[in-house]
Short mmCIF file of C-alpha atoms in Angstrom, two decimals:
data_model
loop_
_atom_site.label_atom_id
_atom_site.label_comp_id
_atom_site.label_asym_id
_atom_site.label_seq_id
_atom_site.Cartn_x
_atom_site.Cartn_y
_atom_site.Cartn_z
CA MET G 1 75.64 -8.79 42.18
CA GLY G 2 76.10 -9.63 45.42
CA ASN G 3 74.67 -12.79 45.79
CA SER G 4 76.65 -14.76 48.55
CA SER G 5 78.62 -12.01 49.58
CA SER G 6 77.00 -9.29 51.67
CA MET G 7 79.25 -6.55 50.70
CA LEU G 8 77.88 -4.23 47.71
CA THR G 9 80.46 -2.70 45.75
CA GLN G 10 80.34 0.78 44.05
CA TYR G 11 79.57 -0.83 40.87
CA ASP G 12 76.82 -3.16 42.29
CA ILE G 13 75.32 0.37 43.67
CA GLU G 14 75.70 2.03 40.57
CA GLU G 15 74.03 -1.14 38.31
CA VAL G 16 70.97 -1.01 40.68
CA GLN G 17 70.75 2.63 40.54
CA LYS G 18 70.44 2.69 36.97
CA HIS G 19 68.13 -0.04 36.90
CA SER G 20 65.67 1.84 38.98
CA ASN G 21 66.09 4.62 37.11
CA GLY G 22 68.04 6.82 39.61
CA ALA G 23 65.02 7.03 42.47
CA PHE G 24 67.31 6.24 44.75
CA THR G 25 70.47 7.95 46.39
CA GLN G 26 73.31 5.45 46.98
CA GLN G 27 72.98 5.71 50.90
CA GLU G 28 69.37 4.78 50.15
CA ILE G 29 70.45 1.72 48.23
CA VAL G 30 72.68 0.47 50.80
CA SER G 31 69.79 0.83 53.34
CA LEU G 32 67.55 -1.34 51.35
CA TYR G 33 70.30 -3.80 50.79
CA SER G 34 70.67 -4.59 54.52
CA ARG G 35 66.56 -4.72 54.47
CA PHE G 36 66.94 -7.30 51.33
CA CYS G 37 69.57 -9.33 53.34
CA GLN G 38 67.40 -9.47 56.60
CA LEU G 39 64.31 -10.70 54.52
CA ASP G 40 66.48 -12.96 52.62
CA ARG G 41 67.04 -15.41 55.48
CA LYS G 42 68.31 -18.19 53.91
CA ASN G 43 70.91 -16.22 51.65
CA CYS G 44 69.79 -17.41 48.24
CA GLY G 45 70.07 -14.22 46.71
CA PHE G 46 66.23 -13.89 46.18
CA ILE G 47 63.14 -13.41 48.45
CA PRO G 48 60.73 -16.06 48.36
CA SER G 49 56.97 -14.28 48.39
CA ASP G 50 55.87 -16.31 51.65
CA GLU G 51 58.99 -14.32 53.35
CA PHE G 52 56.79 -11.09 52.86
CA LEU G 53 53.68 -12.59 54.79
CA THR G 54 56.25 -13.15 57.83
CA ILE G 55 55.90 -9.04 58.40
CA PRO G 56 52.68 -8.53 59.90
CA GLU G 57 52.00 -4.97 59.07
CA PHE G 58 52.46 -6.50 55.02
CA ALA G 59 50.31 -9.50 55.82
CA LEU G 60 47.45 -7.38 56.98
CA ASN G 61 47.18 -5.30 54.16
CA PRO G 62 44.29 -5.76 52.12
CA LEU G 63 46.13 -5.84 48.58
CA SER G 64 48.93 -8.07 50.03
CA HIS G 65 47.32 -10.92 48.12
CA THR G 66 47.97 -9.22 44.59
CA LEU G 67 51.04 -7.68 45.43
CA LEU G 68 52.47 -10.76 46.25
CA THR G 69 52.44 -11.96 42.37
CA MET G 70 54.52 -9.04 41.65
CA LEU G 71 57.07 -9.82 44.52
CA ASP G 72 57.59 -13.32 43.77
CA ALA G 73 61.38 -14.37 43.76
CA LEU G 74 62.84 -10.88 43.78
CA ASN G 75 66.45 -10.45 43.49
CA PHE G 76 68.27 -7.33 45.15
CA LYS G 77 68.04 -5.44 41.44
CA ASP G 78 64.30 -6.09 41.32
CA PHE G 79 63.38 -5.54 44.89
CA VAL G 80 64.79 -1.70 44.13
CA ALA G 81 63.09 -1.25 41.30
CA PHE G 82 59.64 -2.53 42.50
CA LEU G 83 60.47 -0.18 45.52
CA SER G 84 61.56 2.57 43.06
CA VAL G 85 57.82 3.75 42.51
CA PHE G 86 57.58 4.70 46.01
CA SER G 87 60.44 7.29 45.88
CA PRO G 88 59.79 10.79 45.85
CA ARG G 89 61.80 11.08 42.69
CA ALA G 90 59.32 8.63 40.77
CA THR G 91 57.61 10.38 38.16
CA LEU G 92 53.52 10.75 38.30
CA GLN G 93 53.61 8.46 34.97
CA HIS G 94 55.64 5.54 36.55
CA LYS G 95 53.03 5.48 39.70
CA ILE G 96 50.37 5.30 37.59
CA GLU G 97 51.82 2.35 35.55
CA PHE G 98 52.41 0.62 38.73
CA ILE G 99 48.82 1.11 39.49
CA PHE G 100 47.65 -0.08 36.19
CA LYS G 101 49.84 -3.18 36.69
CA VAL G 102 48.19 -3.89 39.91
CA TYR G 103 44.64 -3.76 38.10
CA ASP G 104 45.91 -5.64 35.09
CA THR G 105 46.55 -9.19 36.68
CA ASP G 106 46.95 -10.89 33.14
CA CYS G 107 49.25 -8.27 31.63
CA ASN G 108 47.71 -8.03 28.58
CA GLY G 109 47.58 -4.04 28.74
CA LYS G 110 43.95 -4.13 29.72
CA VAL G 111 41.74 -3.48 32.51
CA THR G 112 38.15 -4.64 32.59
CA PHE G 113 35.22 -4.21 34.90
CA ARG G 114 35.87 -7.28 36.46
CA ASP G 115 39.74 -6.47 37.21
CA ILE G 116 38.47 -3.48 38.89
CA LEU G 117 35.87 -5.20 40.90
CA ARG G 118 38.22 -8.03 42.31
CA VAL G 119 40.46 -5.22 43.56
CA LEU G 120 37.66 -3.41 45.24
CA LYS G 121 36.61 -6.68 46.67
CA ASP G 122 40.07 -7.13 48.00
CA MET G 123 39.75 -3.44 49.70
CA SER G 124 36.45 -3.85 51.17
CA GLY G 125 36.21 -7.53 52.25
CA GLN G 126 33.25 -8.64 53.56
CA PHE G 127 31.74 -5.19 54.41
CA MET G 128 30.11 -4.36 50.66
CA PRO G 129 27.97 -7.51 49.02
CA GLU G 130 29.17 -7.60 45.46
CA LYS G 131 25.85 -6.54 44.22
CA GLN G 132 26.42 -3.13 45.47
CA MET G 133 29.68 -2.83 44.59
CA GLU G 134 28.82 -3.68 40.65
CA GLU G 135 26.14 -1.03 40.80
CA ILE G 136 28.45 1.51 42.54
CA LEU G 137 31.12 0.60 40.08
CA THR G 138 28.72 0.73 37.04
CA LYS G 139 27.27 4.10 38.00
CA VAL G 140 30.43 5.70 38.74
CA LEU G 141 32.27 4.61 35.47
CA GLU G 142 29.19 5.86 33.51
CA GLU G 143 29.47 9.29 35.04
CA ALA G 144 33.03 9.30 34.01
CA GLY G 145 31.86 8.56 30.41
CA TYR G 146 32.55 4.89 30.27
CA GLN G 147 30.39 1.73 29.62
CA LYS G 148 30.44 -1.41 32.43
CA ASP G 149 31.94 -3.35 29.37
CA SER G 150 34.49 -0.56 28.72
CA VAL G 151 38.01 -1.89 28.51
CA LEU G 152 40.40 0.77 30.29
CA VAL G 153 44.03 0.57 28.76
CA LEU G 154 47.00 2.79 30.45
CA SER G 155 46.21 5.98 28.65
CA ASP G 156 42.75 5.70 30.15
CA PHE G 157 44.29 5.24 33.70
CA MET G 158 46.72 8.70 32.95
CA LYS G 159 43.47 10.57 32.07
CA ILE G 160 41.67 9.45 34.95
CA LEU G 161 44.38 9.41 37.74
CA GLY G 162 46.45 12.11 36.22
CA ASP G 163 44.23 15.18 36.90
CA LYS G 164 44.25 15.09 40.90
CA GLY G 165 47.39 13.28 40.80
CA VAL G 166 48.57 10.33 43.00
CA LYS G 167 50.08 10.31 46.35
CA MET G 168 52.39 7.16 46.74
CA GLU G 169 55.35 7.76 48.65
CA VAL G 170 57.22 5.82 51.25
CA ASP G 171 59.64 7.30 53.63
CA PHE G 172 63.16 5.65 52.91
CA HIS G 173 65.10 6.54 56.09
CA VAL G 174 68.71 5.37 56.03
CA ASP G 175 69.64 4.13 59.40
CA MET B 1 64.57 -25.58 68.77
CA THR B 2 61.85 -23.63 66.77
CA SER B 3 61.28 -24.40 63.19
CA ALA B 4 61.12 -21.29 60.78
CA GLY B 5 58.97 -23.59 58.68
CA THR B 6 55.67 -23.10 57.00
CA LEU B 7 53.29 -20.48 58.28
CA LYS B 8 49.73 -20.95 59.31
CA THR B 9 46.83 -18.48 60.37
CA SER B 10 46.54 -18.04 63.83
CA ARG B 11 43.92 -19.68 65.71
CA SER B 12 40.96 -17.78 66.63
CA GLU B 13 41.71 -18.69 70.37
CA LEU B 14 45.13 -17.08 70.29
CA ASP B 15 43.13 -13.93 68.77
CA LEU B 16 41.23 -13.47 72.12
CA ASP B 17 44.51 -12.72 73.70
CA ARG B 18 45.23 -9.66 71.76
CA PRO B 19 43.93 -6.36 71.94
CA ASN B 20 43.09 -4.88 67.98
CA ILE B 21 46.23 -4.25 66.63
CA GLU B 22 44.94 -1.41 64.72
CA ASP B 23 44.57 0.70 67.52
CA TYR B 24 48.33 0.56 67.96
CA LEU B 25 49.52 0.49 64.39
CA PRO B 26 52.26 3.23 63.62
CA THR B 27 51.02 6.53 62.44
CA GLY B 28 50.67 7.09 58.75
CA SER B 29 48.71 3.81 58.42
CA SER B 30 45.51 4.70 60.20
CA ILE B 31 45.66 8.46 60.25
CA GLN B 32 44.62 8.93 56.24
CA GLN B 33 42.94 11.96 55.37
CA GLU B 34 39.43 11.34 55.34
CA PRO B 35 38.59 11.69 51.78
CA HIS B 36 35.80 14.29 51.05
CA GLY B 37 33.56 14.86 47.91
CA LYS B 38 31.68 12.92 46.05
CA LEU B 39 32.59 9.39 44.90
CA ARG B 40 34.45 9.91 41.38
CA LEU B 41 35.85 7.03 39.17
CA HIS B 42 39.49 8.66 40.26
CA ASP B 43 38.56 7.77 44.13
CA LEU B 44 37.66 4.20 43.21
CA LEU B 45 40.84 3.57 41.26
CA ASP B 46 43.10 5.42 43.15
CA ILE B 47 44.80 2.57 45.71
CA SER B 48 47.75 4.61 46.13
CA PRO B 49 47.34 5.05 50.12
CA THR B 50 46.90 1.35 50.61
CA LEU B 51 50.01 0.48 48.17
CA SER B 52 52.08 3.14 50.03
CA GLU B 53 51.42 1.38 53.57
CA ALA B 54 52.34 -2.23 51.57
CA ALA B 55 55.42 -0.67 50.36
CA GLY B 56 56.52 0.93 54.09
CA ALA B 57 56.01 -2.28 55.74
CA ILE B 58 58.47 -3.93 53.17
CA VAL B 59 61.15 -1.61 53.74
CA ASP B 60 60.64 -1.21 57.26
CA ASP B 61 58.36 -2.68 59.99
CA SER B 62 58.35 -2.49 63.66
CA PHE B 63 57.69 -6.47 63.95
CA THR B 64 60.94 -7.28 62.42
CA ARG B 65 63.15 -5.01 64.20
CA CYS B 66 62.46 -6.46 67.44
CA PHE B 67 64.24 -9.76 66.10
CA LYS B 68 67.10 -8.09 64.47
CA SER B 69 70.56 -8.89 65.82
CA ASN B 70 72.41 -5.65 65.45
CA PRO B 71 76.11 -6.36 64.99
CA PRO B 72 78.38 -4.43 67.06
CA GLU B 73 80.51 -1.98 65.19
CA PRO B 74 84.06 -3.90 64.36
CA TRP B 75 86.59 -2.03 66.21
CA ASN B 76 89.64 -4.16 65.00
CA TRP B 77 90.37 -2.02 61.72
CA ASN B 78 93.57 -0.69 61.98
CA VAL B 79 97.36 -1.93 61.95
CA TYR B 80 97.56 -2.17 65.88
CA LEU B 81 93.88 -2.96 66.91
CA PHE B 82 94.06 -6.23 64.67
CA PRO B 83 96.75 -7.73 66.31
CA LEU B 84 95.50 -6.92 69.35
CA TRP B 85 92.16 -8.51 68.50
CA CYS B 86 93.98 -11.87 67.16
CA CYS B 87 95.52 -11.83 70.55
CA GLY B 88 92.35 -11.64 72.24
CA VAL B 89 90.78 -14.54 69.83
CA VAL B 90 93.55 -16.70 70.57
CA PHE B 91 93.10 -15.95 74.55
CA ARG B 92 89.50 -16.76 74.37
CA TYR B 93 89.32 -19.72 72.45
CA LEU B 94 92.55 -21.27 73.51
CA ILE B 95 92.56 -20.42 77.07
CA LEU B 96 89.43 -19.04 78.26
CA PHE B 97 86.72 -21.54 76.66
CA PRO B 98 88.63 -24.68 77.52
CA ALA B 99 88.76 -23.20 81.18
CA ARG B 100 85.17 -22.43 81.03
CA VAL B 101 84.56 -26.08 79.86
CA LEU B 102 86.49 -27.35 82.64
CA VAL B 103 84.48 -25.44 85.18
CA LEU B 104 80.96 -26.59 83.76
CA THR B 105 82.07 -29.76 83.84
CA ILE B 106 83.33 -29.70 87.32
CA GLY B 107 80.01 -28.24 88.04
CA TRP B 108 78.12 -30.82 86.28
CA ILE B 109 79.99 -33.55 88.25
CA ILE B 110 79.16 -31.59 91.67
CA PHE B 111 75.71 -31.33 90.78
CA LEU B 112 74.86 -34.52 89.53
CA SER B 113 76.70 -36.73 92.18
CA SER B 114 74.73 -34.41 95.03
CA PHE B 115 71.53 -34.06 92.99
CA ILE B 116 71.11 -37.66 91.71
CA PRO B 117 71.56 -39.36 95.67
CA VAL B 118 69.46 -36.48 97.03
CA HIS B 119 66.64 -37.34 94.65
CA PHE B 120 66.28 -40.85 95.05
CA LEU B 121 67.51 -41.50 98.74
CA LEU B 122 65.08 -38.59 100.14
CA LYS B 123 62.12 -39.82 98.49
CA GLY B 124 60.20 -39.83 101.96
CA GLN B 125 61.49 -36.85 103.21
CA ASP B 126 59.98 -34.27 100.87
CA LYS B 127 60.94 -30.72 102.37
CA LEU B 128 64.38 -31.51 103.12
CA ARG B 129 65.02 -33.10 99.32
CA ARG B 130 63.09 -30.31 97.90
CA ASN B 131 65.36 -27.56 100.17
CA LEU B 132 68.24 -29.52 99.00
CA GLU B 133 67.49 -29.77 95.16
CA ARG B 134 66.69 -26.11 94.92
CA SER B 135 69.92 -25.26 96.42
CA LEU B 136 71.44 -27.64 94.34
CA VAL B 137 69.98 -26.06 90.98
CA GLU B 138 70.60 -22.43 92.31
CA MET B 139 74.21 -23.60 92.46
CA MET B 140 74.27 -25.17 89.03
CA CYS B 141 73.19 -22.04 87.40
CA SER B 142 75.91 -20.09 89.10
CA PHE B 143 78.14 -22.36 87.41
CA PHE B 144 76.69 -21.67 84.23
CA VAL B 145 76.52 -18.16 84.58
CA ALA B 146 80.37 -18.33 85.84
CA SER B 147 81.07 -20.49 82.52
CA TRP B 148 80.34 -17.58 80.57
CA THR B 149 81.85 -15.01 82.99
CA GLY B 150 78.31 -13.17 83.79
CA VAL B 151 79.01 -10.28 85.36
CA VAL B 152 75.15 -9.49 86.57
CA LYS B 153 74.29 -7.00 88.90
CA TYR B 154 71.10 -7.39 90.79
CA HIS B 155 69.12 -4.14 92.04
CA GLY B 156 66.02 -4.31 94.42
CA PRO B 157 64.84 -6.74 96.89
CA ARG B 158 65.41 -10.23 96.73
CA PRO B 159 62.05 -12.37 95.46
CA SER B 160 60.88 -14.19 98.78
CA ARG B 161 58.86 -17.51 98.66
CA ARG B 162 55.12 -16.50 99.18
CA PRO B 163 51.86 -17.83 97.65
CA LYS B 164 49.93 -15.71 95.13
CA GLN B 165 52.66 -13.94 93.66
CA VAL B 166 53.82 -14.73 90.12
CA PHE B 167 57.01 -12.95 88.69
CA VAL B 168 57.13 -11.84 85.07
CA ALA B 169 59.87 -10.46 83.06
CA ASN B 170 61.26 -9.54 79.34
CA HIS B 171 62.85 -12.33 77.51
CA THR B 172 65.80 -11.99 75.24
CA SER B 173 67.60 -15.75 75.65
CA MET B 174 66.78 -18.78 77.55
CA ILE B 175 70.06 -17.43 79.52
CA ASP B 176 67.48 -14.82 81.28
CA PHE B 177 66.05 -18.08 83.18
CA ILE B 178 69.44 -19.35 84.37
CA ILE B 179 70.41 -15.62 85.43
CA LEU B 180 67.47 -15.21 87.46
CA GLU B 181 67.67 -18.85 88.91
CA GLN B 182 71.06 -18.67 90.11
CA MET B 183 69.60 -16.08 92.59
CA THR B 184 66.11 -17.67 93.34
CA ALA B 185 64.96 -21.24 92.42
CA PHE B 186 62.25 -20.07 90.37
CA ALA B 187 59.61 -22.42 88.96
CA VAL B 188 59.18 -21.64 85.29
CA ILE B 189 56.55 -22.13 82.50
CA MET B 190 58.67 -22.83 78.83
CA GLN B 191 58.14 -24.10 75.73
CA LYS B 192 59.06 -28.01 75.59
CA HIS B 193 62.33 -28.13 73.38
CA PRO B 194 63.45 -31.05 71.80
CA GLY B 195 67.43 -32.25 72.09
CA TRP B 196 69.40 -32.15 75.11
CA VAL B 197 67.71 -29.00 76.42
CA GLY B 198 64.18 -31.08 76.78
CA LEU B 199 66.12 -33.75 78.28
CA LEU B 200 67.18 -31.12 81.09
CA GLN B 201 63.79 -29.94 81.05
CA SER B 202 62.22 -33.33 82.07
CA THR B 203 64.69 -33.97 84.78
CA ILE B 204 66.37 -31.61 86.64
CA LEU B 205 63.90 -28.41 85.94
CA GLU B 206 61.01 -30.87 86.99
CA SER B 207 62.57 -30.68 90.73
CA VAL B 208 61.78 -27.02 90.98
CA GLY B 209 58.29 -27.37 89.44
CA CYS B 210 58.31 -26.21 85.96
CA ILE B 211 55.26 -26.31 83.65
CA TRP B 212 55.51 -27.05 80.16
CA PHE B 213 53.39 -26.01 77.28
CA ASN B 214 53.24 -26.25 73.25
CA ARG B 215 52.68 -23.07 71.33
CA SER B 216 51.30 -24.84 68.32
CA GLU B 217 48.65 -26.21 70.54
CA ALA B 218 45.70 -24.09 71.28
CA LYS B 219 43.77 -26.43 73.38
CA ASP B 220 46.90 -26.53 75.69
CA ARG B 221 46.09 -23.27 77.00
CA GLU B 222 43.29 -24.33 79.16
CA ILE B 223 45.28 -27.09 80.74
CA VAL B 224 48.32 -24.39 81.28
CA THR B 225 46.01 -21.82 82.60
CA ARG B 226 44.59 -24.39 85.26
CA LYS B 227 48.21 -25.60 86.01
CA LEU B 228 49.37 -22.23 86.81
CA ARG B 229 46.75 -21.27 88.95
CA GLU B 230 47.33 -24.54 91.01
CA HIS B 231 50.93 -23.71 91.16
CA VAL B 232 50.25 -20.22 92.44
CA GLN B 233 48.04 -21.36 95.32
CA GLY B 234 50.50 -23.95 96.83
CA ALA B 235 52.53 -22.25 99.59
CA ASP B 236 55.46 -24.42 99.11
CA ASN B 237 56.06 -24.23 95.48
CA ASN B 238 58.88 -22.38 94.14
CA PRO B 239 57.95 -18.58 92.90
CA LEU B 240 56.60 -18.83 89.54
CA LEU B 241 58.59 -17.06 86.79
CA ILE B 242 56.66 -15.96 83.56
CA PHE B 243 58.13 -14.63 80.14
CA PRO B 244 54.62 -13.01 79.06
CA GLU B 245 56.28 -12.15 75.65
CA GLY B 246 56.15 -15.57 74.77
CA THR B 247 59.36 -15.69 72.39
CA CYS B 248 62.94 -14.00 72.52
CA VAL B 249 63.24 -10.47 71.56
CA ASN B 250 66.63 -8.52 70.77
CA ASN B 251 66.41 -6.33 74.06
CA HIS B 252 65.81 -2.86 72.26
CA TYR B 253 62.05 -3.22 72.12
CA THR B 254 59.29 -5.48 73.89
CA VAL B 255 56.58 -7.11 72.36
CA MET B 256 52.97 -7.56 73.62
CA PHE B 257 52.67 -9.34 76.94
CA LYS B 258 50.00 -12.31 76.90
CA LYS B 259 47.58 -11.70 79.66
CA GLY B 260 47.79 -15.40 80.66
CA ALA B 261 50.33 -14.34 83.86
CA PHE B 262 47.84 -11.40 84.55
CA GLU B 263 44.85 -13.12 85.19
CA LEU B 264 45.86 -15.69 87.77
CA GLY B 265 44.34 -13.23 90.64
CA CYS B 266 47.66 -12.60 92.65
CA THR B 267 50.26 -9.83 92.54
CA VAL B 268 52.66 -9.78 89.79
CA CYS B 269 56.22 -8.94 90.53
CA PRO B 270 57.83 -7.37 87.55
CA VAL B 271 61.64 -8.12 86.64
CA ALA B 272 63.63 -5.95 83.98
CA ILE B 273 66.74 -7.37 82.50
CA LYS B 274 68.87 -5.02 80.60
CA TYR B 275 72.08 -6.70 78.60
CA ASN B 276 74.91 -4.92 77.79
CA LYS B 277 76.31 -5.65 74.81
CA ILE B 278 79.82 -4.75 75.05
CA PHE B 279 81.36 -7.90 74.66
CA VAL B 280 78.59 -9.93 73.10
CA ASP B 281 75.00 -9.73 72.31
CA ALA B 282 72.99 -11.95 74.45
CA PHE B 283 70.11 -12.15 72.38
CA TRP B 284 69.36 -15.55 71.12
CA ASN B 285 68.07 -15.14 67.25
CA SER B 286 66.32 -18.59 67.45
CA ARG B 287 65.37 -17.98 63.73
CA LYS B 288 69.24 -17.71 63.05
CA GLN B 289 71.03 -20.31 65.32
CA SER B 290 70.50 -22.98 67.61
CA PHE B 291 70.61 -22.53 71.41
CA THR B 292 74.19 -24.69 71.59
CA LYS B 293 75.66 -22.35 68.95
CA HIS B 294 74.21 -19.42 71.08
CA LEU B 295 76.11 -21.05 73.98
CA LEU B 296 79.03 -21.21 72.55
CA GLN B 297 79.10 -17.92 71.34
CA LEU B 298 78.63 -16.67 74.89
CA MET B 299 81.27 -19.12 76.08
CA THR B 300 84.10 -17.77 73.61
CA SER B 301 83.61 -14.06 74.27
CA TRP B 302 84.80 -12.16 77.40
CA ALA B 303 82.00 -11.73 79.28
CA VAL B 304 77.83 -11.47 79.57
CA VAL B 305 77.23 -8.11 81.20
CA CYS B 306 73.63 -7.77 82.83
CA ASP B 307 71.48 -5.81 85.02
CA VAL B 308 68.71 -7.27 86.61
CA TRP B 309 65.85 -5.09 88.36
CA TYR B 310 63.45 -6.80 90.82
CA LEU B 311 60.60 -4.29 90.34
CA GLU B 312 57.88 -3.19 92.72
CA PRO B 313 55.13 -5.86 92.91
CA GLN B 314 51.53 -4.55 90.94
CA ASN B 315 48.06 -5.78 91.49
CA LEU B 316 45.20 -5.50 89.23
CA LYS B 317 43.81 -2.16 89.87
CA PRO B 318 40.05 -1.90 90.13
CA GLY B 319 38.21 -1.56 87.05
CA GLU B 320 41.52 -3.04 85.23
CA THR B 321 41.01 -5.70 82.71
CA PRO B 322 44.09 -7.97 82.51
CA ILE B 323 45.20 -6.93 79.08
CA GLU B 324 45.62 -3.38 80.60
CA PHE B 325 47.39 -4.81 83.59
CA ALA B 326 49.67 -6.63 81.22
CA GLU B 327 50.48 -3.31 79.48
CA ARG B 328 50.96 -1.54 82.07
CA VAL B 329 53.44 -3.95 83.68
CA ARG B 330 54.98 -4.11 80.34
CA ASP B 331 55.35 -0.03 80.59
CA ILE B 332 56.82 -0.32 83.94
CA ILE B 333 59.70 -2.95 82.69
CA SER B 334 60.26 -1.24 79.51
CA HIS B 335 60.75 1.89 81.27
CA ARG B 336 63.07 0.43 83.72
CA ALA B 337 65.19 -1.24 80.90
CA GLY B 338 65.08 1.25 78.84
CA LEU B 339 63.40 -0.94 75.86
CA LYS B 340 60.95 0.32 73.11
CA LYS B 341 57.67 -1.09 72.99
CA VAL B 342 55.97 -2.47 70.19
CA PRO B 343 52.43 -3.37 69.68
CA TRP B 344 52.88 -6.94 67.81
CA ASP B 345 52.24 -10.28 69.44
CA GLY B 346 55.38 -12.11 69.59
CA TYR B 347 53.64 -15.36 68.40
CA LEU B 348 53.46 -13.58 64.97
CA LYS B 349 56.86 -15.25 64.54
CA TYR B 350 55.51 -18.48 63.89
CA SER B 351 52.19 -17.27 62.63
CA ARG B 352 50.45 -15.42 60.09
CA PRO B 353 48.04 -12.45 61.73
CA SER B 354 44.53 -13.42 61.58
CA PRO B 355 42.35 -11.85 58.67
CA LYS B 356 40.48 -10.22 60.96
CA HIS B 357 43.25 -7.74 61.03
CA ARG B 358 42.75 -6.54 57.75
CA GLU B 359 38.73 -6.39 58.26
CA ARG B 360 39.20 -3.07 60.06
CA LYS B 361 40.52 -1.19 56.84
CA GLN B 362 38.36 -2.98 54.55
CA GLN B 363 35.31 -1.50 56.92
CA ASN B 364 36.52 1.60 56.46
CA PHE B 365 37.04 1.73 53.08
CA ALA B 366 33.38 0.21 52.40
CA GLU B 367 31.96 2.76 54.67
CA SER B 368 33.93 5.93 53.09
CA MET B 369 32.63 4.74 49.56
CA LEU B 370 28.99 4.62 50.67
CA ARG B 371 29.12 7.81 52.64
CA ARG B 372 30.83 9.53 49.37
CA LEU B 373 28.13 7.88 47.13
CA GLU B 374 25.45 9.88 49.12
CA GLU B 375 27.37 13.13 48.71
CA LYS B 376 26.44 15.43 46.03
#
């Protein structure tokens, strides 16, 4: 992999394509590589998570903190794999899995009431008191047929989000 | 040289400088379809818009673009161009560069041998001394410009020395100052640098009346504002030159102007500088190279070509706030020099955006949730 060189070979590109399940065209991967090199300022082959915080648009995103744990020390292959879920070619299943991972921070395959509450707190900041958030979440969960102490797994997420679908795309324009 | 070290959250005092960034964020971030209908579990769990925004910023963002040095297309890629290019390299490094160093050395000798006597012997005759020092600094800057074969075209009326006026220009590299200084001896407000640049700053630039600040000290701002005001009042002082972007940008974009220069109660004369990248990119990417390296790069290239436009002086319009004034002048400069405007504060290079900016999004989310809860 192009750790020290700044040239991608055809072999590299194909390897990365495979690793990200064909979500990107070769042109897009080349374009992502120049972005990767831009972020990997010290040229060490991976992006330290701190670097993402130098992007003001990213730093002011409410979920940046949670995403940073998923973005730690990514090499180029993982960088592309991470972004592949935002490609228009990614499957709905892949997208829902990703969202599930954002909630399931301890990676045990289960999302609890507290996990959802944590994300809601990030999203609404100081603009909603915790008590009120808990009440709203409990009410909405019950209406959907779950209890406050229910534990959600991936298949639950698929059911809940799968119906209406999820629009999660980024424009990977090629320079 | 600025260090790329650890980032810190910007102090609240620096925040007062900027208008709401949320108002300027690129399309797609705040123009989300307002969700309708009763609040369901699906809506609470679906964080995809926020995630998409985050990913969009990772893939490309308008702030980083401002500081990207775009390498020129390599042109020496075939059998006859490559040897030609090699000859060029040999000529530039072995003939041109030593010649330039020679010119610069001669310049320094002439300058120092005139400046030091004038500075110490004419202590009593202030006016004469000032005039002489002014001319000497202008001359020295000309030597500098010659040392990178600067081809500078000046357009517009030459700045005059009058009180209650301030010059503002877009900033690409520290050589901006030298290019402008060779035409008119400006007093400038600069970040204090370490090393040999700092030495120059504290000795020679003192004579043209420069003001120093320290970016990392928020308290410094009040002192600096006071010094600026004092300077502009004095009729004898050199015209003041300010780079309101606060940092070097890559000459394709302009970042937001700090309002400090626009609330001094005087006329603002915009100056636009545009470099032609035909031989070398004059953008000093302070994250990537030291100033010395940058200077060496300039001295080993064929020429530095640029245009300088002295634009029509502007005054604060009735009912206009300093921030609006700053944006209007930024518009004028960007238009003239063909630069795109981005809504970011240049200081975000050194510190993270304050959590305040995230609050607008959070507020929207909370309000939307509550509103939909009420719906049947």
